[in-house]
Structures are given as C-alpha cells and as structure tokens.
Amino acid sequence: MRKSILVVTSLLTIVVGLVLHSCSTPSTGEVVLNVADKSFDLLSKYHFFEGTLNDLKPNVGVLPYDLASPLFTDYAHKARFVYVPKGKQVDYQEEGVLNLPVGSCYIKNFYYPFDFRDLSKGRRIIETRMLVHRENGWESLSYIWKDDQSDATLEVAGDIKQVSWIHDDGKKMDIDYVIPNKNQCKGCHWDNKNNAFMPIGPKVRNLNHDYAYADGVKNQIEKWTAMGILKGAKPGAQCPKMVSYYDTTATVNDRARAYLEINCAHCHNPNGPAYTSGLYVNLENTNPENLGICKAPVAAGIGTGDRLWDIVPGNHNASILSYRMESVDAGVKMPEVGRVLAHKEGVALINRWIDEMKAGECGVKQ
Amino acid sequence: MRKLFSVFATATIGLILFGCNQKGASSGDSAAFEKEVQEKLINAKEGEVIELPEGTFTMTRPLILDGINNVTIRGKGKDKTILNFKGQKDGAEGLRITANGTILEDFAVIDAKGDCIKVQDAQGITFRRLKVGWSTEGSTLNGSYGLYPVQSSNVLIEECEVFGSSDAGIYVGQSKNIIVRKNLVHGNVAGIEIENSMDADVYENTSEHNTGGVLVFDLPDLPVKNGARCRVYNNKIIDNNIKNFGPKGTTVSEIPAGTGVIIMATNQCEVFGNEIKGHNSVSLAVVSYLSLQKPYKDTVYDPYVGGVSVHDNQFERGTGSLDNSVLFGKMFAAIFGDKVPDIVFDGSINPAYKNADGSTKEDQKVCFHNNGNVTYTNIDLEHKSANMSNDITKMDCTIPALKEVKLMQ
C-alpha cells in the first residue's frame, strides 16, 4: 500500500511536471542566439519576445518591421521581426536583399485573427519561420505553435493545419494551411547566382516607408540607421521605394510589377529556382518576352489551361499567368508553395494589368 | 488508493493505446510514413541509402531531397512499394530532387498532381526500375511529366515504366550527358522527349501506344538551347496512335496521333536500327522550328535541323488515317490529304550551313540511308511547298557516326 502511494505520488509529480512544463512561462533575459549551436527545440528559448510568448512583444534588440508589398500566404497575417547582434551592422545596398551579418535572424510569425473585421477578438498563431544567418550561410527554421499557443516546436517536415477565421467580408473561411517542410523553403529562397540560401523580402525598396513603432512613427530605413543596424544609408526620401500593391493611388503597372516581384520573382528571375522556364518577372527585367508577353510556355504541362501564351496583351482570359494565379489545383497553381487559396485581390490586379495592355495577337491564330 | 492507482493506470494505458491506435489505422500509417520519409530525406547523410518498405502509401505532400549528395532511395520493387499521390494537397511534384548523384530505384510514384519525379540542377541522377504515371487513361488532367530531369548532367534512366503523362512520359530537358535505355513507355502524349539537351543516347526502349513515340526537340527562349548530339537507336517505336490529350499551349499538343519520331530543330542527331511501325499519321519527320509557326525573338536560337542521319531503320506504316485535328496534322493534311509518306522532311536548311554553290555543308547535311522501301517527301516549307520532292535518293548520304555517351558517376 505504501508502495502504491509512492507510485501515485511520483506519477502525480510527473504529470504535474509535464503540465507545468508545457505551460507558457514568461521568458526573461536577453536574446539567446548562438549561431554556432544547434537550433532550440522551442521558440521560447531564444527570448525573442518578452512577457507571454504569444503576445509577440519584442525583447530588447528585436525590431518589428513590415514590407511595402508582402507575399500572399492564404491571407495569413504576419508579424515580422529582425534581430541583429549588438554592435553588428549591415552595409546599405540599393539593390538586392539586405544581407544581415552572421548572428542575425529574421523572425516571421504567421497568424490568423479569429475575425478579420475585429482584431481585438484575438488570434491564433500557426507558425514562426526563422531565417538564421550562420557562419556557413542562412538557414531556415520552422516552429509550429501548439494548439494552446503556449510555445512553438521546431519541425523540419512541415505539417498541414486546419485553420478557420471570419474573413473581411464576414464569410467563414476554413482551409488546410500548409506549413512547408525545410526543403520547400529552398524552393523559393535559393539564389543560383550566389549559390546560396537568401532572404527574399527585406530589400531597401520594400522597407522604405513609415512604420508605427511603439515609440512613434518613423521611416524604417531611418529607424534601422538610428538603431545602428544599417550603415551608410541615405535618408528614406533618397532611397529606392517600391509601391504597395494595395495602394490604389499608384499606377496599375507599378502595383502589378510590385505584386509579381514579391509573389513570383523569388523563383522567376534569371538566378532563381524557376530560371529554367525563361519567365522572369523581377522588377529589374525589362525584356517583354521574358516578362511573359507573347511568351510560349515551356514545361507548363497542364498548367497551360489550354492557353497558348503566358500573357496575351489585353486579354487575361487567354493568359496562362492569370490561369495559374486563379487556380487552387496543386498541379496548376502558382506559386507552387505557400497557398491553397487564390488571392482574389492579387488576381484582380494582375488581370487588370494585362487587360490594360495594348491589345495584340500573339503569333498565329489557331 | 488502489482505486486511484487504477484510474491512473487506466488513463496512462489509455493514452498509450490511443497513441498506438492512431498509428494502427491505415491512413495513420501513410501519414506517419510520409513524415518519416521526409524527415529522413532532410536529415540524410551523404551517401546514405534510404529504404522504403513494401506497401501502398497515400501521400499528401511532395517528398523533397535537397543538397545532400549520393543518396539512394530504394523500394522493394516497382509493384511493391507504391507512393500514391492521388488527392495530393500540396506541391506540384511527387518527388523533387535537387541534389547530386541521387539514385532512385525499385518503387512506384502514381498520380502526382504535377510531375511525378522532377530533378533539377543535379550532376548525376539515376532512375532505375521505377513505375511512374497516372492511372486515368488519356486524361488532360493528368500531370505533365513522369520522369523529368532538367538542367542536369549524367542522367541515367533505365528499365522504368512510364504511362499516362499529359505531356511527355520521359522528358529530359536542358541537360547534358544522358542515357535513356530499356524503358517501357505507353499511354503518354509523347513517349520519350529529349529537349534542348546535349549528348543523349536513347536505345532499346519500347515506346508504344502513345500519341507520339520519340521526340527530339530544340526550342527557343530557354536558358539552355541549341541542343545537339542525340542517338536514337534500336528502339521499338510501335503503334503510337492514341488521341492527343495534351493541354493546348504545350508543344506536344500539336503532335498528331500516329506519330513515330519527330526530330525538330536539333543538330547532330542519329536515328538508326529502330523498328518504327504501325503509325497512322507519320512514321518519322525531320523539321525546323519554323514548321510550328510560332514566332520567337530569341536571337541566338537556331531553329533549323542540321547533321541529321536516319539510317538502317525498319519502317512499316499503320493502316489508319492521318489525325488532322492538331497543327502538324493540319499541315500534313493540307499537303498530302489523308496519307502522309513514311518520312517527311520540311526541307529547311539554315542559310549559314550552305556552301557558296547552294549545297549543304558536310556536317550539316540531312541524310536518309538504307531504310528499306519507304515513301518520302521534302515538303519545301520555305517556299510554301512550291518545290516538293519525293526523291529520297537525293538524300542518300552518311554522316560520321556520333560517339557513345559515357556517364561520369
């Protein structure tokens, strides 16, 4: 009998211990990111956030940022942060992605407010993706949040999570949200020119706008400079600036090119994973054929949707680009990774862009 | 107390059982298998052999191997280890490989959403005894390519079975140093296609009951172009008469049902020792890209064939009639009506390949030699068929044989 009491007590201890362990504990102390070490199994261990983890309140040295034109990921909201070790900085560069020093990290949290119309109703964080700059290059890590939102666990194989929310229009949405596996990250993040894994979004032109920091609104380039992260930058007004594709005061062409740049060009550029297609929609490309105008598809297969050209000027209904953006079929849709829904607003923008081009026939009539 | 203990015991055992039950269900098996294999591929060591067990596994996401060299993925046999991607939720391929020296052998990949196996930027890739394809016959919704190495070198594809592709079953694109041998391809739009590639040996394959048997193409507007040096020999290319179910916009959707071999725009190509039999539209065509009538702006692209030698093949045409529902078929129908000769040449020669007297330079000739009693027409595409010729003896010539492809492993 006494023995069984002992057993029960120890069982209780284990159970209580387990429960306590899985409960959210406020993180304390400075950011812990030693890039020579193995990655932590839990997101909380980095101390990127202070207080309750899922409040995502940045710790000292962790700076929130956003992008003028973001990648569409099934309408997920994203809370982005950057961490640069004390005393280190990155040189200003007009073109290309800011290559932060070794020891730095981009932290991107993907979440869904329960009700897009009323953010005060709370949210569910699905995953936190990190890009860590190690001695031998950038590494991608994905932490998947527990259902109780107490912490997030490192996962290499990705996952599929059922997610639901009330959309802007009041409609209830239910999707199978796909968390990419570690190898899929490279599908977008690989740069053949540098033969290296690279961040995508944080280019000067995509950061060069105001952000509402806790201590006031400031241009991000100027803030990064003031923080000592960025060296040699000109004032924001003199730096290149990309439009937000949501900004209806910008031209349709600028908005469409910004959209393609951030949603497609990470693969579709001369050095990206989709270079074999010959379709390059990066902002720098000025060759209309490589941009897709009257360009025949190469290995699109069923992705053509029985259409003959990537872009038929003046006619989005005849353009493969529109077809693949509208599709949610895994064998047809573009981008291949990162969405199970079509981006209605993005599709509408690209369709308008194509329809406003000077109409013309591509090649022979069939 | 005893009671309390048993509650704990029950709860604990229940938890354990619950965990087991989850794994015991067949879908759970597949889910666990999928995660386990993907983790193995991510954490693999260079040179590791990853064994796949016997069984049919329902896959929801692509399996990806990246950056780890000389990994072997080996099943228990192409009819025993089956990765079924029907209902795939994510990703455009069944398997995607971006690593050097990978060996894939003895398993099946069925019904992937896009391509069954895509390999990109690999130095060294072996596909061996794989069964790959789509279970719905002749559906435009089938994926594009069964086996799809692109921008790769030292490519070996042997003893595989590939079926049901809505584009090409075996498709080698923009690659170098290639051997495709002893495969069985059937029920695809194109059986085997070698595109914008250098140094390919395609031999002892059976390509039957596709829309087109073997295609060697060179297309514009691609990073790697001006494909060259291809030998297609000792293949059985038989009865490729199934209706073209390729999505419009793809090049292969222009191929009429009943096509044996098409050599388009490529240079240095030798076709010999093949049985090319039972085709209702055209047994063999040698054409320029201009015959497709698609405009292009690529200034370094050479749209012409050159140095093509077709010799010592056995031809026997099919008993059916020409498929005039697609571009190439329409073009033939306009010239020939219902019956197309066994061999068609579009007559286009790159002006840069011509000598001052108008003859073609030795190494850029197009030769048809010792192919038995065949019918032939040069359709003189350049002059809109003004000077067509049926005299194959004018084309009876030889070109020095190409060298055997040797793979570097």
JSON list of N, CA and C in Angstrom, two decimals, chain B residues 218-274:
[
{"chain": "B", "resi": 218, "resn": "ASP", "atom": "N", "xyz": [14.30, 21.03, -80.11]},
{"chain": "B", "resi": 218, "resn": "ASP", "atom": "CA", "xyz": [15.10, 22.14, -79.64]},
{"chain": "B", "resi": 218, "resn": "ASP", "atom": "C", "xyz": [14.23, 23.39, -79.73]},
{"chain": "B", "resi": 219, "resn": "LEU", "atom": "N", "xyz": [13.98, 24.03, -78.58]},
{"chain": "B", "resi": 219, "resn": "LEU", "atom": "CA", "xyz": [13.03, 25.14, -78.54]},
{"chain": "B", "resi": 219, "resn": "LEU", "atom": "C", "xyz": [13.71, 26.45, -78.15]},
{"chain": "B", "resi": 220, "resn": "PRO", "atom": "N", "xyz": [13.12, 27.58, -78.57]},
{"chain": "B", "resi": 220, "resn": "PRO", "atom": "CA", "xyz": [13.73, 28.89, -78.26]},
{"chain": "B", "resi": 220, "resn": "PRO", "atom": "C", "xyz": [13.36, 29.39, -76.87]},
{"chain": "B", "resi": 221, "resn": "ASP", "atom": "N", "xyz": [13.95, 30.50, -76.49]},
{"chain": "B", "resi": 221, "resn": "ASP", "atom": "CA", "xyz": [13.61, 31.23, -75.26]},
{"chain": "B", "resi": 221, "resn": "ASP", "atom": "C", "xyz": [13.87, 30.44, -74.00]},
{"chain": "B", "resi": 222, "resn": "LEU", "atom": "N", "xyz": [14.85, 29.55, -74.02]},
{"chain": "B", "resi": 222, "resn": "LEU", "atom": "CA", "xyz": [15.21, 28.81, -72.82]},
{"chain": "B", "resi": 222, "resn": "LEU", "atom": "C", "xyz": [16.65, 29.10, -72.47]},
{"chain": "B", "resi": 223, "resn": "PRO", "atom": "N", "xyz": [16.99, 28.99, -71.18]},
{"chain": "B", "resi": 223, "resn": "PRO", "atom": "CA", "xyz": [18.38, 29.29, -70.78]},
{"chain": "B", "resi": 223, "resn": "PRO", "atom": "C", "xyz": [19.40, 28.38, -71.49]},
{"chain": "B", "resi": 224, "resn": "VAL", "atom": "N", "xyz": [19.05, 27.10, -71.68]},
{"chain": "B", "resi": 224, "resn": "VAL", "atom": "CA", "xyz": [19.94, 26.21, -72.42]},
{"chain": "B", "resi": 224, "resn": "VAL", "atom": "C", "xyz": [19.27, 25.91, -73.75]},
{"chain": "B", "resi": 225, "resn": "LYS", "atom": "N", "xyz": [19.96, 26.23, -74.83]},
{"chain": "B", "resi": 225, "resn": "LYS", "atom": "CA", "xyz": [19.34, 26.00, -76.14]},
{"chain": "B", "resi": 225, "resn": "LYS", "atom": "C", "xyz": [20.35, 25.43, -77.10]},
{"chain": "B", "resi": 226, "resn": "ASN", "atom": "N", "xyz": [19.88, 25.21, -78.33]},
{"chain": "B", "resi": 226, "resn": "ASN", "atom": "CA", "xyz": [20.72, 24.64, -79.37]},
{"chain": "B", "resi": 226, "resn": "ASN", "atom": "C", "xyz": [21.24, 23.26, -78.96]},
{"chain": "B", "resi": 227, "resn": "GLY", "atom": "N", "xyz": [20.28, 22.41, -78.68]},
{"chain": "B", "resi": 227, "resn": "GLY", "atom": "CA", "xyz": [20.56, 21.02, -78.34]},
{"chain": "B", "resi": 227, "resn": "GLY", "atom": "C", "xyz": [21.31, 20.33, -79.46]},
{"chain": "B", "resi": 228, "resn": "ALA", "atom": "N", "xyz": [22.14, 19.36, -79.10]},
{"chain": "B", "resi": 228, "resn": "ALA", "atom": "CA", "xyz": [22.95, 18.69, -80.11]},
{"chain": "B", "resi": 228, "resn": "ALA", "atom": "C", "xyz": [23.35, 17.30, -79.66]},
{"chain": "B", "resi": 229, "resn": "ARG", "atom": "N", "xyz": [23.69, 16.49, -80.63]},
{"chain": "B", "resi": 229, "resn": "ARG", "atom": "CA", "xyz": [24.23, 15.14, -80.41]},
{"chain": "B", "resi": 229, "resn": "ARG", "atom": "C", "xyz": [23.26, 14.24, -79.66]},
{"chain": "B", "resi": 230, "resn": "CYS", "atom": "N", "xyz": [22.45, 13.59, -80.46]},
{"chain": "B", "resi": 230, "resn": "CYS", "atom": "CA", "xyz": [21.50, 12.65, -79.88]},
{"chain": "B", "resi": 230, "resn": "CYS", "atom": "C", "xyz": [21.48, 11.40, -80.75]},
{"chain": "B", "resi": 231, "resn": "ARG", "atom": "N", "xyz": [21.56, 10.25, -80.14]},
{"chain": "B", "resi": 231, "resn": "ARG", "atom": "CA", "xyz": [21.44, 9.00, -80.89]},
{"chain": "B", "resi": 231, "resn": "ARG", "atom": "C", "xyz": [20.19, 8.26, -80.41]},
{"chain": "B", "resi": 232, "resn": "VAL", "atom": "N", "xyz": [19.31, 7.95, -81.37]},
{"chain": "B", "resi": 232, "resn": "VAL", "atom": "CA", "xyz": [18.09, 7.20, -81.06]},
{"chain": "B", "resi": 232, "resn": "VAL", "atom": "C", "xyz": [18.21, 5.89, -81.81]},
{"chain": "B", "resi": 233, "resn": "TYR", "atom": "N", "xyz": [18.49, 4.79, -81.10]},
{"chain": "B", "resi": 233, "resn": "TYR", "atom": "CA", "xyz": [18.77, 3.55, -81.85]},
{"chain": "B", "resi": 233, "resn": "TYR", "atom": "C", "xyz": [18.24, 2.30, -81.16]},
{"chain": "B", "resi": 234, "resn": "ASN", "atom": "N", "xyz": [17.97, 1.32, -82.00]},
{"chain": "B", "resi": 234, "resn": "ASN", "atom": "CA", "xyz": [17.49, 0.01, -81.53]},
{"chain": "B", "resi": 234, "resn": "ASN", "atom": "C", "xyz": [16.28, 0.09, -80.60]},
{"chain": "B", "resi": 235, "resn": "ASN", "atom": "N", "xyz": [15.41, 1.05, -80.87]},
{"chain": "B", "resi": 235, "resn": "ASN", "atom": "CA", "xyz": [14.18, 1.14, -80.09]},
{"chain": "B", "resi": 235, "resn": "ASN", "atom": "C", "xyz": [13.03, 0.49, -80.86]},
{"chain": "B", "resi": 236, "resn": "LYS", "atom": "N", "xyz": [12.03, 0.06, -80.11]},
{"chain": "B", "resi": 236, "resn": "LYS", "atom": "CA", "xyz": [10.77, -0.37, -80.72]},
{"chain": "B", "resi": 236, "resn": "LYS", "atom": "C", "xyz": [9.79, 0.78, -80.54]},
{"chain": "B", "resi": 237, "resn": "ILE", "atom": "N", "xyz": [9.44, 1.39, -81.64]},
{"chain": "B", "resi": 237, "resn": "ILE", "atom": "CA", "xyz": [8.53, 2.55, -81.60]},
{"chain": "B", "resi": 237, "resn": "ILE", "atom": "C", "xyz": [7.30, 2.13, -82.39]},
{"chain": "B", "resi": 238, "resn": "ILE", "atom": "N", "xyz": [6.27, 1.73, -81.65]},
{"chain": "B", "resi": 238, "resn": "ILE", "atom": "CA", "xyz": [5.20, 0.94, -82.25]},
{"chain": "B", "resi": 238, "resn": "ILE", "atom": "C", "xyz": [3.81, 1.51, -81.94]},
{"chain": "B", "resi": 239, "resn": "ASP", "atom": "N", "xyz": [2.98, 1.59, -82.95]},
{"chain": "B", "resi": 239, "resn": "ASP", "atom": "CA", "xyz": [1.53, 1.87, -82.76]},
{"chain": "B", "resi": 239, "resn": "ASP", "atom": "C", "xyz": [1.26, 3.07, -81.86]},
{"chain": "B", "resi": 240, "resn": "ASN", "atom": "N", "xyz": [1.93, 4.15, -82.06]},
{"chain": "B", "resi": 240, "resn": "ASN", "atom": "CA", "xyz": [1.67, 5.35, -81.25]},
{"chain": "B", "resi": 240, "resn": "ASN", "atom": "C", "xyz": [0.54, 6.14, -81.90]},
{"chain": "B", "resi": 241, "resn": "ASN", "atom": "N", "xyz": [-0.67, 5.66, -81.64]},
{"chain": "B", "resi": 241, "resn": "ASN", "atom": "CA", "xyz": [-1.85, 6.20, -82.33]},
{"chain": "B", "resi": 241, "resn": "ASN", "atom": "C", "xyz": [-2.92, 6.74, -81.39]},
{"chain": "B", "resi": 242, "resn": "ILE", "atom": "N", "xyz": [-2.61, 6.90, -80.08]},
{"chain": "B", "resi": 242, "resn": "ILE", "atom": "CA", "xyz": [-3.71, 7.33, -79.22]},
{"chain": "B", "resi": 242, "resn": "ILE", "atom": "C", "xyz": [-3.97, 8.83, -79.38]},
{"chain": "B", "resi": 243, "resn": "LYS", "atom": "N", "xyz": [-5.21, 9.19, -79.18]},
{"chain": "B", "resi": 243, "resn": "LYS", "atom": "CA", "xyz": [-5.66, 10.57, -79.36]},
{"chain": "B", "resi": 243, "resn": "LYS", "atom": "C", "xyz": [-4.82, 11.51, -78.49]},
{"chain": "B", "resi": 244, "resn": "ASN", "atom": "N", "xyz": [-4.46, 12.64, -79.05]},
{"chain": "B", "resi": 244, "resn": "ASN", "atom": "CA", "xyz": [-3.65, 13.61, -78.30]},
{"chain": "B", "resi": 244, "resn": "ASN", "atom": "C", "xyz": [-4.50, 14.23, -77.19]},
{"chain": "B", "resi": 245, "resn": "PHE", "atom": "N", "xyz": [-4.10, 14.02, -75.95]},
{"chain": "B", "resi": 245, "resn": "PHE", "atom": "CA", "xyz": [-4.86, 14.61, -74.83]},
{"chain": "B", "resi": 245, "resn": "PHE", "atom": "C", "xyz": [-4.04, 15.67, -74.10]},
{"chain": "B", "resi": 246, "resn": "GLY", "atom": "N", "xyz": [-3.04, 16.22, -74.78]},
{"chain": "B", "resi": 246, "resn": "GLY", "atom": "CA", "xyz": [-2.20, 17.25, -74.18]},
{"chain": "B", "resi": 246, "resn": "GLY", "atom": "C", "xyz": [-2.93, 18.57, -74.07]},
{"chain": "B", "resi": 247, "resn": "PRO", "atom": "N", "xyz": [-2.69, 19.32, -72.98]},
{"chain": "B", "resi": 247, "resn": "PRO", "atom": "CA", "xyz": [-3.30, 20.64, -72.86]},
{"chain": "B", "resi": 247, "resn": "PRO", "atom": "C", "xyz": [-2.78, 21.56, -73.97]},
{"chain": "B", "resi": 248, "resn": "LYS", "atom": "N", "xyz": [-3.67, 22.37, -74.54]},
{"chain": "B", "resi": 248, "resn": "LYS", "atom": "CA", "xyz": [-3.23, 23.31, -75.58]},
{"chain": "B", "resi": 248, "resn": "LYS", "atom": "C", "xyz": [-2.16, 24.22, -75.01]},
{"chain": "B", "resi": 249, "resn": "GLY", "atom": "N", "xyz": [-1.32, 24.73, -75.89]},
{"chain": "B", "resi": 249, "resn": "GLY", "atom": "CA", "xyz": [-0.25, 25.61, -75.42]},
{"chain": "B", "resi": 249, "resn": "GLY", "atom": "C", "xyz": [1.03, 24.83, -75.25]},
{"chain": "B", "resi": 250, "resn": "THR", "atom": "N", "xyz": [0.93, 23.54, -74.96]},
{"chain": "B", "resi": 250, "resn": "THR", "atom": "CA", "xyz": [2.15, 22.74, -74.88]},
{"chain": "B", "resi": 250, "resn": "THR", "atom": "C", "xyz": [2.56, 22.35, -76.30]},
{"chain": "B", "resi": 251, "resn": "THR", "atom": "N", "xyz": [3.86, 22.21, -76.50]},
{"chain": "B", "resi": 251, "resn": "THR", "atom": "CA", "xyz": [4.34, 21.87, -77.84]},
{"chain": "B", "resi": 251, "resn": "THR", "atom": "C", "xyz": [3.81, 20.51, -78.29]},
{"chain": "B", "resi": 252, "resn": "VAL", "atom": "N", "xyz": [3.76, 19.56, -77.36]},
{"chain": "B", "resi": 252, "resn": "VAL", "atom": "CA", "xyz": [3.34, 18.22, -77.77]},
{"chain": "B", "resi": 252, "resn": "VAL", "atom": "C", "xyz": [1.86, 18.15, -78.16]},
{"chain": "B", "resi": 253, "resn": "SER", "atom": "N", "xyz": [1.08, 19.16, -77.76]},
{"chain": "B", "resi": 253, "resn": "SER", "atom": "CA", "xyz": [-0.34, 19.11, -78.13]},
{"chain": "B", "resi": 253, "resn": "SER", "atom": "C", "xyz": [-0.52, 19.30, -79.64]},
{"chain": "B", "resi": 254, "resn": "GLU", "atom": "N", "xyz": [0.56, 19.66, -80.35]},
{"chain": "B", "resi": 254, "resn": "GLU", "atom": "CA", "xyz": [0.50, 19.85, -81.80]},
{"chain": "B", "resi": 254, "resn": "GLU", "atom": "C", "xyz": [0.86, 18.57, -82.56]},
{"chain": "B", "resi": 255, "resn": "ILE", "atom": "N", "xyz": [1.15, 17.50, -81.82]},
{"chain": "B", "resi": 255, "resn": "ILE", "atom": "CA", "xyz": [1.58, 16.26, -82.46]},
{"chain": "B", "resi": 255, "resn": "ILE", "atom": "C", "xyz": [0.36, 15.41, -82.81]},
{"chain": "B", "resi": 256, "resn": "PRO", "atom": "N", "xyz": [0.20, 15.01, -84.08]},
{"chain": "B", "resi": 256, "resn": "PRO", "atom": "CA", "xyz": [-0.96, 14.19, -84.42]},
{"chain": "B", "resi": 256, "resn": "PRO", "atom": "C", "xyz": [-0.84, 12.77, -83.85]},
{"chain": "B", "resi": 257, "resn": "ALA", "atom": "N", "xyz": [-1.96, 12.20, -83.49]},
{"chain": "B", "resi": 257, "resn": "ALA", "atom": "CA", "xyz": [-1.97, 10.79, -83.12]},
{"chain": "B", "resi": 257, "resn": "ALA", "atom": "C", "xyz": [-1.40, 10.00, -84.30]},
{"chain": "B", "resi": 258, "resn": "GLY", "atom": "N", "xyz": [-0.57, 9.02, -84.00]},
{"chain": "B", "resi": 258, "resn": "GLY", "atom": "CA", "xyz": [0.03, 8.25, -85.09]},
{"chain": "B", "resi": 258, "resn": "GLY", "atom": "C", "xyz": [1.36, 8.79, -85.54]},
{"chain": "B", "resi": 259, "resn": "THR", "atom": "N", "xyz": [2.15, 9.30, -84.59]},
{"chain": "B", "resi": 259, "resn": "THR", "atom": "CA", "xyz": [3.47, 9.85, -84.90]},
{"chain": "B", "resi": 259, "resn": "THR", "atom": "C", "xyz": [4.55, 8.94, -84.32]},
{"chain": "B", "resi": 260, "resn": "GLY", "atom": "N", "xyz": [5.51, 8.54, -85.13]},
{"chain": "B", "resi": 260, "resn": "GLY", "atom": "CA", "xyz": [6.60, 7.70, -84.64]},
{"chain": "B", "resi": 260, "resn": "GLY", "atom": "C", "xyz": [7.70, 8.53, -84.00]},
{"chain": "B", "resi": 261, "resn": "VAL", "atom": "N", "xyz": [8.45, 9.26, -84.85]},
{"chain": "B", "resi": 261, "resn": "VAL", "atom": "CA", "xyz": [9.60, 10.04, -84.38]},
{"chain": "B", "resi": 261, "resn": "VAL", "atom": "C", "xyz": [9.54, 11.43, -85.00]},
{"chain": "B", "resi": 262, "resn": "ILE", "atom": "N", "xyz": [9.81, 12.46, -84.19]},
{"chain": "B", "resi": 262, "resn": "ILE", "atom": "CA", "xyz": [9.99, 13.80, -84.76]},
{"chain": "B", "resi": 262, "resn": "ILE", "atom": "C", "xyz": [11.34, 14.34, -84.29]},
{"chain": "B", "resi": 263, "resn": "ILE", "atom": "N", "xyz": [12.12, 14.77, -85.23]},
{"chain": "B", "resi": 263, "resn": "ILE", "atom": "CA", "xyz": [13.37, 15.47, -84.92]},
{"chain": "B", "resi": 263, "resn": "ILE", "atom": "C", "xyz": [13.14, 16.92, -85.30]},
{"chain": "B", "resi": 264, "resn": "MET", "atom": "N", "xyz": [13.15, 17.82, -84.30]},
{"chain": "B", "resi": 264, "resn": "MET", "atom": "CA", "xyz": [12.85, 19.22, -84.61]},
{"chain": "B", "resi": 264, "resn": "MET", "atom": "C", "xyz": [13.97, 20.14, -84.14]},
{"chain": "B", "resi": 265, "resn": "ALA", "atom": "N", "xyz": [14.54, 20.84, -85.10]},
{"chain": "B", "resi": 265, "resn": "ALA", "atom": "CA", "xyz": [15.46, 21.96, -84.83]},
{"chain": "B", "resi": 265, "resn": "ALA", "atom": "C", "xyz": [16.76, 21.56, -84.15]},
{"chain": "B", "resi": 266, "resn": "THR", "atom": "N", "xyz": [16.96, 20.28, -83.95]},
{"chain": "B", "resi": 266, "resn": "THR", "atom": "CA", "xyz": [18.17, 19.88, -83.24]},
{"chain": "B", "resi": 266, "resn": "THR", "atom": "C", "xyz": [19.30, 19.60, -84.24]},
{"chain": "B", "resi": 267, "resn": "ASN", "atom": "N", "xyz": [20.50, 19.57, -83.75]},
{"chain": "B", "resi": 267, "resn": "ASN", "atom": "CA", "xyz": [21.66, 19.34, -84.62]},
{"chain": "B", "resi": 267, "resn": "ASN", "atom": "C", "xyz": [22.44, 18.10, -84.18]},
{"chain": "B", "resi": 268, "resn": "GLN", "atom": "N", "xyz": [23.01, 17.43, -85.15]},
{"chain": "B", "resi": 268, "resn": "GLN", "atom": "CA", "xyz": [23.76, 16.21, -84.90]},
{"chain": "B", "resi": 268, "resn": "GLN", "atom": "C", "xyz": [22.88, 15.19, -84.20]},
{"chain": "B", "resi": 269, "resn": "CYS", "atom": "N", "xyz": [22.12, 14.50, -84.99]},
{"chain": "B", "resi": 269, "resn": "CYS", "atom": "CA", "xyz": [21.20, 13.51, -84.44]},
{"chain": "B", "resi": 269, "resn": "CYS", "atom": "C", "xyz": [21.21, 12.28, -85.34]},
{"chain": "B", "resi": 270, "resn": "GLU", "atom": "N", "xyz": [21.38, 11.12, -84.73]},
{"chain": "B", "resi": 270, "resn": "GLU", "atom": "CA", "xyz": [21.48, 9.88, -85.50]},
{"chain": "B", "resi": 270, "resn": "GLU", "atom": "C", "xyz": [20.34, 8.96, -85.07]},
{"chain": "B", "resi": 271, "resn": "VAL", "atom": "N", "xyz": [19.56, 8.52, -86.05]},
{"chain": "B", "resi": 271, "resn": "VAL", "atom": "CA", "xyz": [18.41, 7.64, -85.76]},
{"chain": "B", "resi": 271, "resn": "VAL", "atom": "C", "xyz": [18.61, 6.36, -86.54]},
{"chain": "B", "resi": 272, "resn": "PHE", "atom": "N", "xyz": [18.88, 5.24, -85.84]},
{"chain": "B", "resi": 272, "resn": "PHE", "atom": "CA", "xyz": [19.21, 4.02, -86.60]},
{"chain": "B", "resi": 272, "resn": "PHE", "atom": "C", "xyz": [18.81, 2.75, -85.85]},
{"chain": "B", "resi": 273, "resn": "GLY", "atom": "N", "xyz": [18.57, 1.71, -86.64]},
{"chain": "B", "resi": 273, "resn": "GLY", "atom": "CA", "xyz": [18.30, 0.39, -86.06]},
{"chain": "B", "resi": 273, "resn": "GLY", "atom": "C", "xyz": [16.98, 0.29, -85.32]},
{"chain": "B", "resi": 274, "resn": "ASN", "atom": "N", "xyz": [16.08, 1.26, -85.55]},
{"chain": "B", "resi": 274, "resn": "ASN", "atom": "CA", "xyz": [14.80, 1.22, -84.84]},
{"chain": "B", "resi": 274, "resn": "ASN", "atom": "C", "xyz": [13.74, 0.50, -85.65]}
]
